[in-house]
């Protein structure tokens, strides 16, 4: 727990393990959680890395969501990223980072922005929903640094004009397409 409305967690190297089979490794509510991980061995037995959500314990109902700013640097992440309708996720994968998991599967998050540098990869494990994707390696109508595994990833064409409202084929099958 962090006092105030802006907490920070930074870790370089070592290992971080969450052994419970329910709940997330990081939970952010009624505040901003700045999480920076570099070369950390992460284990989340629940399968959920990050959850941003409002709850009735803190803040004013209707405006007490969580804001997550996650930077993964030379990092392997296995698990899902979840946010409710009052919460936002801003995720940056850089320097060869890999995310294996789903993002906003219920498509209810207030906002989800994912940025990948050219050396980082997202391995999609279920249909996922973004507001915007930045830094995708686009070759024609294909994206090479997202492995779709046959799943669909949607994005908000109005929030993400750089993708031109187009549909793209993902490496390993699947598509990135504008939300309907």
Coordinates of C-alpha atoms in Angstrom, one line a residue:
X1 CA 0.0 0.0 0.0
X2 CA 1.2 3.5 -0.9
X3 CA 0.2 6.6 1.0
X4 CA -1.2 9.4 -1.2
X5 CA -2.4 8.9 -4.7
X6 CA 0.9 8.1 -6.5
X7 CA 2.9 5.0 -5.7
X8 CA 6.0 3.7 -7.3
X9 CA 7.6 0.3 -7.4
X10 CA 10.9 -0.2 -9.1
X11 CA 12.9 -3.4 -9.2
X12 CA 16.0 -4.4 -11.1
X13 CA 17.1 -8.1 -11.1
X14 CA 16.1 -10.7 -8.6
X15 CA 12.8 -12.4 -8.4
X16 CA 9.2 -11.5 -7.5
X17 CA 6.7 -14.2 -6.8
X18 CA 3.0 -14.2 -6.0
X19 CA 1.9 -17.7 -5.0
X20 CA -1.8 -17.2 -4.4
X21 CA -4.0 -18.7 -7.2
X22 CA -6.4 -15.8 -7.2
X23 CA -5.8 -12.0 -7.3
X24 CA -3.1 -10.1 -9.2
X25 CA 0.6 -9.6 -8.5
X26 CA 0.0 -5.8 -8.6
X27 CA -3.4 -4.3 -7.7
X28 CA -4.0 -0.5 -8.1
X29 CA -7.1 1.3 -7.0
X30 CA -8.0 4.9 -6.3
X31 CA -4.4 5.9 -7.2
X32 CA -1.6 5.8 -9.8
X33 CA 0.8 2.9 -9.7
X34 CA 4.1 3.5 -11.4
X35 CA 5.7 0.1 -11.9
X36 CA 9.2 -0.3 -13.4
X37 CA 10.7 -3.8 -13.9
X38 CA 14.1 -4.6 -15.4
X39 CA 15.3 -8.1 -15.7
X40 CA 13.2 -9.4 -12.8
X41 CA 12.1 -13.1 -12.7
X42 CA 8.3 -12.7 -12.2
X43 CA 5.9 -15.5 -11.2
X44 CA 2.2 -14.9 -10.7
X45 CA 0.4 -18.2 -9.9
X46 CA -2.9 -16.5 -10.5
X47 CA -2.1 -15.7 -14.1
X48 CA -2.9 -12.0 -13.5
X49 CA 0.1 -9.6 -13.4
X50 CA -1.7 -6.3 -13.0
X51 CA -5.3 -5.3 -12.1
X52 CA -6.5 -1.7 -12.0
X53 CA -9.9 -1.4 -10.5
X54 CA -12.2 0.7 -8.4
X55 CA -13.5 -0.8 -5.2
X56 CA -15.7 0.3 -2.3
X57 CA -12.9 0.5 0.3
X58 CA -11.2 3.6 -1.0
X59 CA -12.1 6.8 -2.7
X60 CA -15.3 8.1 -4.0
X61 CA -17.5 5.6 -5.8
X62 CA -17.5 6.3 -9.6
X63 CA -14.1 8.0 -9.6
X64 CA -11.8 5.7 -7.7
X65 CA -10.4 3.6 -10.5
X66 CA -6.7 2.8 -10.8
X67 CA -4.1 4.2 -13.2
X68 CA -1.2 1.8 -14.0
X69 CA 2.0 3.0 -15.7
X70 CA 4.0 -0.1 -16.3
X71 CA 7.5 0.0 -17.9
X72 CA 9.1 -3.4 -18.7
X73 CA 12.8 -3.1 -19.6
X74 CA 14.6 -6.3 -20.7
X75 CA 11.8 -8.1 -19.0
X76 CA 9.8 -11.3 -19.4
X77 CA 6.2 -11.0 -18.3
X78 CA 3.8 -13.9 -18.2
X79 CA 0.2 -13.1 -17.2
X80 CA -2.8 -10.9 -18.0
X81 CA -3.3 -7.2 -17.6
X82 CA -6.8 -6.3 -16.4
X83 CA -8.6 -3.0 -15.9
X84 CA -12.2 -2.0 -15.1
X85 CA -14.3 0.8 -16.7
X86 CA -12.9 3.4 -14.3
X87 CA -9.2 2.4 -14.7
X88 CA -6.4 2.8 -17.2
X89 CA -3.3 0.8 -18.3
X90 CA -0.3 2.4 -20.0
X91 CA 2.2 -0.3 -20.7
X92 CA 5.7 0.0 -22.3
X93 CA 7.8 -2.9 -23.4
X94 CA 11.4 -2.0 -24.3
X95 CA 14.8 -3.5 -24.8
X96 CA 13.8 -7.0 -25.8
X97 CA 10.9 -7.4 -23.3
X98 CA 8.3 -10.0 -23.9
X99 CA 4.7 -10.1 -22.7
X100 CA 2.9 -13.4 -22.9
X101 CA -0.7 -12.8 -21.9
X102 CA -4.0 -11.1 -22.7
X103 CA -4.9 -7.5 -22.2
X104 CA -8.3 -6.1 -21.3
X105 CA -10.1 -9.3 -22.3
X106 CA -13.5 -8.1 -21.1
X107 CA -13.1 -4.9 -23.2
X108 CA -14.3 -2.6 -20.3
X109 CA -11.2 -0.6 -19.4
X110 CA -11.4 3.1 -19.6
X111 CA -8.2 3.2 -21.6
X112 CA -5.4 0.8 -22.5
X113 CA -2.3 2.0 -24.4
X114 CA 0.5 -0.4 -25.3
X115 CA 3.8 0.7 -26.6
X116 CA 6.4 -1.8 -28.0
X117 CA 9.9 -0.9 -29.2
X118 CA 11.2 -2.8 -32.2
X119 CA 13.0 -5.3 -30.1
X120 CA 10.0 -6.2 -27.9
X121 CA 7.2 -8.8 -28.4
X122 CA 3.7 -9.4 -27.2
X123 CA 2.5 -13.1 -27.4
X124 CA -1.3 -12.9 -27.2
X125 CA -3.1 -15.6 -25.3
X126 CA -6.7 -14.5 -25.7
X127 CA -8.8 -11.9 -27.5
X128 CA -7.6 -8.5 -26.3
X129 CA -8.7 -4.9 -26.5
X130 CA -6.6 -1.8 -26.7
X131 CA -7.3 1.9 -27.0
X132 CA -4.1 2.4 -28.9
X133 CA -1.0 0.5 -30.0
X134 CA 2.3 2.3 -30.6
X135 CA 5.6 1.0 -32.0
X136 CA 4.2 -2.0 -33.8
X137 CA 6.6 -3.2 -36.5
X138 CA 4.4 -3.0 -39.6
X139 CA 5.4 -4.6 -42.8
X140 CA 2.7 -3.9 -45.4
X141 CA -0.4 -5.2 -43.7
X142 CA 1.4 -7.4 -41.2
X143 CA 2.7 -6.8 -37.7
X144 CA 5.8 -8.8 -36.9
X145 CA 6.3 -8.0 -33.1
X146 CA 2.9 -9.2 -32.0
X147 CA 2.4 -13.0 -32.1
X148 CA -1.4 -13.4 -32.4
X149 CA -1.7 -17.2 -31.9
X150 CA -5.0 -17.0 -33.8
X151 CA -6.5 -14.3 -31.5
X152 CA -8.0 -11.0 -32.3
X153 CA -6.8 -7.7 -30.9
X154 CA -9.0 -4.6 -31.3
X155 CA -8.0 -1.0 -31.1
X156 CA -10.0 2.3 -31.1
X157 CA -9.4 3.9 -34.5
X158 CA -10.3 7.3 -33.1
X159 CA -7.8 7.1 -30.3
X160 CA -5.0 5.6 -32.4
X161 CA -4.9 7.4 -35.8
X162 CA -1.4 6.1 -36.6
X163 CA -2.9 2.7 -37.4
X164 CA -5.1 4.4 -40.1
X165 CA -8.2 2.3 -39.1
X166 CA -6.7 -0.7 -40.9
X167 CA -6.7 -4.4 -40.1
X168 CA -3.4 -6.1 -39.8
X169 CA -2.3 -9.7 -39.8
X170 CA -0.4 -10.7 -36.7
X171 CA 2.6 -13.0 -36.7
X172 CA 1.5 -16.6 -35.9
X173 CA -2.1 -15.9 -37.0
X174 CA -4.8 -13.6 -35.7
X175 CA -5.5 -9.9 -36.5
X176 CA -5.2 -6.4 -35.1
X177 CA -8.4 -4.6 -36.2
X178 CA -10.4 -1.5 -35.4
X179 CA -13.1 -2.1 -32.7
X180 CA -16.6 -2.3 -34.1

